[in-house]
């Protein structure tokens, strides 16, 4: 069974993350200014850590991109950083603490790590002097976005999430267990993150992530954030790839049912990385919704 799950996990990761590529490198050390179509890399002190972010665009509407499992702005949002409308939006892509260039510290996964990420994300945007923001959250970043929208409703304008789940099931746990060992990932899947982290750190944080996400399975109803969904007030677009091998359709349906101001958009050929595989379609969908 374990071998079968591992094989499935490797296949799932190929399907889910094959389009994930490193993007812009070279973080700076000071606060960023907006340079139109250029991209600024910087770090800023937030809640006792130095968080790395990328910023581009000159629009009045601020948009924060929240990456997925093990991800960063550069690995997870290349087509969005490059192509989202820079006259309408100021786009910020962040690296959560312990991910990407937001190290040290090393990443850890206490039971409240999503709440911690949500607070870090909001405090980052406030430190950068944005008065309100919209959120685009992928996978783990979608979970963080839901929590942020629930806890800071007056600060969030709109939200787009995809590949997120509000609780953990037995089926999810099997998928997570199958991706624990990065040595079993395909080179194409592993290489971008290995380039970013080095193999040893990648292997370590992947195992820690699996243990971190599995711990929710033992909470009431397997809840990650299902209890806060009714608190979300902002208009929310839930995008779901109907061929997503990591997050089954019932997760998107559940979030749609419990977030009152939400609508669900299905992409029949979309997988977990639909914003990368179908970047033009996704970007237009997000821009239309945010406007």
Short mmCIF file of C-alpha atoms in Angstrom, two decimals:
data_model
loop_
_atom_site.label_atom_id
_atom_site.label_comp_id
_atom_site.label_asym_id
_atom_site.label_seq_id
_atom_site.Cartn_x
_atom_site.Cartn_y
_atom_site.Cartn_z
CA UNK A 1 0.00 0.00 0.00
CA UNK A 2 2.77 2.45 0.93
CA UNK A 3 4.52 1.84 -2.39
CA UNK A 4 1.25 2.37 -4.24
CA UNK A 5 0.61 5.61 -2.41
CA UNK A 6 4.16 6.80 -3.08
CA UNK A 7 3.78 6.03 -6.78
CA UNK A 8 0.48 7.86 -6.82
CA UNK A 9 2.06 10.74 -4.94
CA UNK A 10 4.83 11.10 -7.51
CA UNK A 11 2.28 11.05 -10.32
CA UNK A 12 0.12 13.59 -8.50
CA UNK A 13 3.07 15.94 -8.10
CA UNK A 14 3.99 15.67 -11.77
CA UNK A 15 0.44 16.60 -12.68
CA UNK A 16 0.11 19.33 -10.12
CA UNK A 17 3.41 21.18 -10.25
CA UNK A 18 5.01 20.46 -13.64
CA UNK A 19 4.62 24.09 -14.73
CA UNK A 20 6.15 25.54 -11.56
CA UNK A 21 9.33 27.35 -12.58
CA UNK A 22 11.66 29.75 -10.82
CA UNK A 23 11.13 33.34 -11.86
CA UNK A 24 12.86 36.52 -10.75
CA UNK A 25 15.82 36.26 -8.40
CA UNK A 26 17.88 38.68 -6.34
CA UNK A 27 16.07 39.98 -3.27
CA UNK A 28 16.96 43.42 -2.03
CA UNK A 29 17.16 44.56 1.55
CA UNK A 30 15.12 47.76 1.70
CA UNK A 31 11.49 48.76 1.20
CA UNK A 32 10.26 48.68 -2.37
CA UNK A 33 8.92 51.44 -4.53
CA UNK A 34 6.57 50.86 -7.44
CA UNK A 35 8.32 51.00 -10.81
CA UNK A 36 5.50 50.42 -13.28
CA UNK A 37 6.35 47.31 -15.25
CA UNK A 38 9.56 46.57 -13.33
CA UNK A 39 9.66 44.12 -10.45
CA UNK A 40 11.21 45.08 -7.13
CA UNK A 41 12.56 42.44 -4.76
CA UNK A 42 12.87 43.46 -1.11
CA UNK A 43 12.70 42.35 2.50
CA UNK A 44 10.96 44.08 5.37
CA UNK A 45 10.72 43.31 9.08
CA UNK A 46 7.31 41.97 10.11
CA UNK A 47 6.43 40.26 13.39
CA UNK A 48 10.04 39.54 14.26
CA UNK A 49 11.09 38.07 10.89
CA UNK A 50 12.31 39.52 7.60
CA UNK A 51 9.73 38.74 4.93
CA UNK A 52 10.69 38.76 1.27
CA UNK A 53 8.29 40.08 -1.33
CA UNK A 54 8.15 41.15 -4.95
CA UNK A 55 6.19 44.19 -6.07
CA UNK A 56 5.14 45.41 -9.50
CA UNK A 57 2.53 47.65 -11.06
CA UNK A 58 1.18 51.12 -10.35
CA UNK A 59 -2.57 50.59 -9.97
CA UNK A 60 -4.66 51.79 -7.05
CA UNK A 61 -5.98 48.27 -6.39
CA UNK A 62 -3.45 46.33 -4.28
CA UNK A 63 -3.37 42.56 -4.79
CA UNK A 64 -1.41 40.09 -2.65
CA UNK A 65 -0.41 36.73 -4.17
CA UNK A 66 -0.18 33.93 -1.58
CA UNK A 67 1.84 30.85 -2.64
CA UNK A 68 1.16 27.19 -2.01
CA UNK A 69 2.94 24.39 -0.18
CA UNK A 70 6.71 25.06 0.01
CA UNK A 71 6.27 27.84 -2.52
CA UNK A 72 7.34 31.44 -3.02
CA UNK A 73 6.35 34.32 -5.22
CA UNK A 74 8.98 33.49 -7.81
CA UNK A 75 8.18 29.77 -8.06
CA UNK A 76 4.40 30.04 -7.91
CA UNK A 77 3.30 33.22 -9.68
CA UNK A 78 5.55 34.02 -12.63
CA UNK A 79 2.69 34.60 -15.13
CA UNK A 80 0.75 36.71 -12.65
CA UNK A 81 3.72 38.90 -11.66
CA UNK A 82 4.52 39.40 -15.33
CA UNK A 83 1.08 39.79 -16.89
CA UNK A 84 -1.55 41.02 -14.44
CA UNK A 85 -2.64 44.50 -15.50
CA UNK A 86 -0.07 46.87 -14.00
CA UNK A 87 -2.13 50.00 -14.63
CA UNK A 88 -5.07 48.65 -12.65
CA UNK A 89 -3.20 46.75 -9.95
CA UNK A 90 -0.21 46.95 -7.69
CA UNK A 91 0.79 43.31 -7.32
CA UNK A 92 2.72 41.99 -4.33
CA UNK A 93 3.89 38.36 -4.12
CA UNK A 94 5.23 37.28 -0.75
CA UNK A 95 7.30 34.42 0.64
CA UNK A 96 5.80 33.19 3.95
CA UNK A 97 8.25 32.83 6.82
CA UNK A 98 10.59 29.87 6.31
CA UNK A 99 9.76 29.67 2.58
CA UNK A 100 11.60 31.11 -0.40
CA UNK A 101 13.80 34.03 0.59
CA UNK A 102 12.00 34.64 3.91
CA UNK A 103 14.70 32.70 5.75
CA UNK A 104 15.83 32.58 8.46
CA UNK A 105 13.96 31.24 10.33
CA UNK A 106 13.50 27.72 9.04
CA UNK A 107 9.90 26.80 8.38
CA UNK A 108 7.95 25.10 11.15
CA UNK A 109 4.36 23.95 11.42
CA UNK A 110 2.69 24.55 14.76
CA UNK A 111 -1.04 23.90 14.76
CA UNK A 112 -1.71 27.59 14.16
CA UNK A 113 0.72 28.03 11.27
CA UNK A 114 -2.02 29.14 8.85
CA UNK A 115 -3.22 31.77 11.34
CA UNK A 116 0.38 32.91 11.75
CA UNK A 117 0.78 33.19 7.97
CA UNK A 118 -2.48 35.15 7.74
CA UNK A 119 -1.30 37.66 10.34
CA UNK A 120 2.13 37.93 8.69
CA UNK A 121 0.53 38.53 5.29
CA UNK A 122 -1.82 41.25 6.50
CA UNK A 123 0.85 42.91 8.62
CA UNK A 124 3.22 42.86 5.63
CA UNK A 125 0.71 44.74 3.49
CA UNK A 126 0.04 47.23 6.29
CA UNK A 127 3.78 47.76 6.70
CA UNK A 128 3.92 48.51 2.98
CA UNK A 129 1.23 51.16 3.59
CA UNK A 130 -1.63 49.59 1.63
CA UNK A 131 -5.00 50.68 3.03
CA UNK A 132 -6.95 47.71 1.64
CA UNK A 133 -6.00 44.66 -0.41
CA UNK A 134 -7.44 41.84 -2.44
CA UNK A 135 -6.07 38.33 -2.09
CA UNK A 136 -5.16 35.70 -4.68
CA UNK A 137 -4.40 32.48 -2.80
CA UNK A 138 -3.29 29.17 -4.28
CA UNK A 139 -3.50 25.88 -2.34
CA UNK A 140 -2.06 26.56 1.13
CA UNK A 141 -2.15 30.22 0.18
CA UNK A 142 -5.89 29.87 -0.42
CA UNK A 143 -6.32 28.57 3.12
CA UNK A 144 -4.26 31.49 4.44
CA UNK A 145 -6.40 33.88 2.39
CA UNK A 146 -9.64 32.46 3.82
CA UNK A 147 -8.38 32.90 7.37
CA UNK A 148 -7.13 36.41 6.63
CA UNK A 149 -10.47 37.40 5.09
CA UNK A 150 -12.34 36.00 8.09
CA UNK A 151 -10.11 37.67 10.70
CA UNK A 152 -9.52 41.01 9.00
CA UNK A 153 -12.77 41.62 7.07
CA UNK A 154 -12.48 45.41 6.90
CA UNK A 155 -9.06 45.15 5.25
CA UNK A 156 -9.93 42.73 2.42
CA UNK A 157 -11.66 44.00 -0.73
CA UNK A 158 -12.06 40.78 -2.74
CA UNK A 159 -10.55 37.30 -2.83
CA UNK A 160 -9.76 34.64 -5.42
CA UNK A 161 -8.77 31.17 -4.18
CA UNK A 162 -8.05 27.89 -5.93
CA UNK A 163 -6.74 24.49 -4.84
CA UNK A 164 -7.67 25.15 -1.20
CA UNK A 165 -9.35 22.96 1.39
CA UNK A 166 -10.97 23.83 4.70
CA UNK A 167 -10.51 20.41 6.33
CA UNK A 168 -8.54 17.17 5.97
CA UNK A 169 -10.08 13.79 5.14
CA UNK A 170 -8.72 10.24 5.02
CA UNK A 171 -8.39 10.64 1.24
CA UNK A 172 -6.35 13.81 1.67
CA UNK A 173 -4.08 12.16 4.22
CA UNK A 174 -3.21 9.40 1.74
CA UNK A 175 -2.28 11.98 -0.88
CA UNK A 176 -0.07 13.84 1.60
CA UNK A 177 1.67 10.67 2.69
CA UNK A 178 2.40 9.87 -0.95
CA UNK A 179 4.38 13.07 -1.48
CA UNK A 180 6.41 12.96 1.75
CA UNK A 181 9.64 11.64 0.18
CA UNK A 182 10.96 14.18 -2.35
CA UNK A 183 13.49 11.64 -3.69
CA UNK A 184 10.51 9.91 -5.31
CA UNK A 185 9.38 13.05 -7.11
CA UNK A 186 10.24 13.40 -10.78
CA UNK A 187 13.25 15.63 -11.48
CA UNK A 188 11.03 18.04 -13.40
CA UNK A 189 8.81 18.45 -10.36
CA UNK A 190 11.60 18.66 -7.81
CA UNK A 191 14.14 20.81 -9.66
CA UNK A 192 12.62 24.31 -9.27
CA UNK A 193 12.19 23.91 -5.52
CA UNK A 194 15.55 22.17 -5.15
CA UNK A 195 17.15 25.11 -6.95
CA UNK A 196 15.47 27.48 -4.52
CA UNK A 197 16.17 25.55 -1.31
CA UNK A 198 18.84 22.96 -1.86
CA UNK A 199 17.93 19.29 -1.61
CA UNK A 200 18.41 18.86 2.14
CA UNK A 201 16.21 21.77 3.16
CA UNK A 202 13.56 20.83 0.61
CA UNK A 203 13.44 17.24 1.87
CA UNK A 204 13.26 18.40 5.47
CA UNK A 205 10.48 20.95 5.05
CA UNK A 206 8.44 18.63 2.83
CA UNK A 207 8.38 16.00 5.58
CA UNK A 208 7.55 18.68 8.13
CA UNK A 209 4.77 20.02 5.91
CA UNK A 210 3.18 16.57 5.61
CA UNK A 211 3.21 16.17 9.40
CA UNK A 212 1.95 19.72 9.80
CA UNK A 213 -1.03 19.32 7.48
CA UNK A 214 -1.87 15.84 8.78
CA UNK A 215 -2.30 17.14 12.31
CA UNK A 216 -5.60 18.78 11.29
CA UNK A 217 -7.01 15.33 10.57
CA UNK A 218 -7.09 14.73 14.33
CA UNK A 219 -8.99 17.92 15.14
CA UNK A 220 -12.82 18.00 15.28
CA UNK A 221 -14.19 17.51 11.76
CA UNK A 222 -10.60 17.54 10.48
CA UNK A 223 -10.91 21.32 10.48
CA UNK A 224 -8.23 23.64 9.15
CA UNK A 225 -10.44 26.69 8.78
CA UNK A 226 -13.98 25.43 8.22
CA UNK A 227 -15.15 27.14 11.43
CA UNK A 228 -14.22 30.61 10.11
CA UNK A 229 -15.75 30.36 6.64
CA UNK A 230 -19.06 31.99 7.70
CA UNK A 231 -17.05 35.01 8.89
CA UNK A 232 -15.76 35.80 5.40
CA UNK A 233 -17.54 38.90 4.15
CA UNK A 234 -15.72 39.90 0.98
CA UNK A 235 -16.82 38.85 -2.52
CA UNK A 236 -14.98 35.59 -3.21
CA UNK A 237 -14.25 33.71 -6.43
CA UNK A 238 -13.45 30.02 -5.99
CA UNK A 239 -11.75 28.54 -9.05
CA UNK A 240 -11.43 24.78 -9.27
CA UNK A 241 -9.71 22.56 -11.81
CA UNK A 242 -11.90 19.53 -12.35
CA UNK A 243 -8.79 17.41 -12.97
CA UNK A 244 -7.04 18.56 -9.79
CA UNK A 245 -5.30 15.43 -8.40
CA UNK A 246 -4.42 17.03 -5.07
CA UNK A 247 -7.68 18.67 -4.00
CA UNK A 248 -10.93 16.84 -4.82
CA UNK A 249 -13.97 18.80 -6.03
CA UNK A 250 -15.87 18.41 -2.75
CA UNK A 251 -13.47 20.84 -1.07
CA UNK A 252 -14.34 23.64 -3.50
CA UNK A 253 -18.05 22.85 -3.12
CA UNK A 254 -17.79 23.01 0.67
CA UNK A 255 -16.06 26.39 0.66
CA UNK A 256 -18.58 27.72 -1.86
CA UNK A 257 -21.47 26.57 0.33
CA UNK A 258 -20.14 28.19 3.50
CA UNK A 259 -18.68 31.45 2.16
CA UNK A 260 -21.76 33.55 1.59
CA UNK A 261 -20.46 36.07 -0.95
CA UNK A 262 -18.84 33.45 -3.16
CA UNK A 263 -19.20 32.00 -6.60
CA UNK A 264 -17.61 28.88 -8.04
CA UNK A 265 -15.92 28.77 -11.43
CA UNK A 266 -14.96 25.34 -12.78
CA UNK A 267 -12.19 24.78 -15.31
CA UNK A 268 -12.83 21.38 -16.95
CA UNK A 269 -9.20 20.82 -18.00
CA UNK A 270 -7.66 22.55 -15.00
CA UNK A 271 -5.41 20.72 -12.57
CA UNK A 272 -3.89 22.00 -9.34
CA UNK A 273 -1.62 24.49 -11.13
CA UNK A 274 -4.36 25.91 -13.36
CA UNK A 275 -3.06 29.48 -12.97
CA UNK A 276 0.23 28.39 -14.55
CA UNK A 277 -1.05 25.91 -17.14
CA UNK A 278 -3.87 28.22 -18.27
CA UNK A 279 -2.33 31.51 -17.21
CA UNK A 280 -4.03 33.80 -19.74
CA UNK A 281 -7.48 32.41 -18.99
CA UNK A 282 -6.91 32.56 -15.25
CA UNK A 283 -5.48 36.09 -15.30
CA UNK A 284 -8.45 37.41 -17.27
CA UNK A 285 -10.85 35.67 -14.92
CA UNK A 286 -9.12 37.17 -11.89
CA UNK A 287 -8.87 40.66 -13.39
CA UNK A 288 -12.53 40.72 -14.39
CA UNK A 289 -13.57 39.61 -10.92
CA UNK A 290 -11.31 42.06 -9.08
CA UNK A 291 -12.65 44.97 -11.12
#
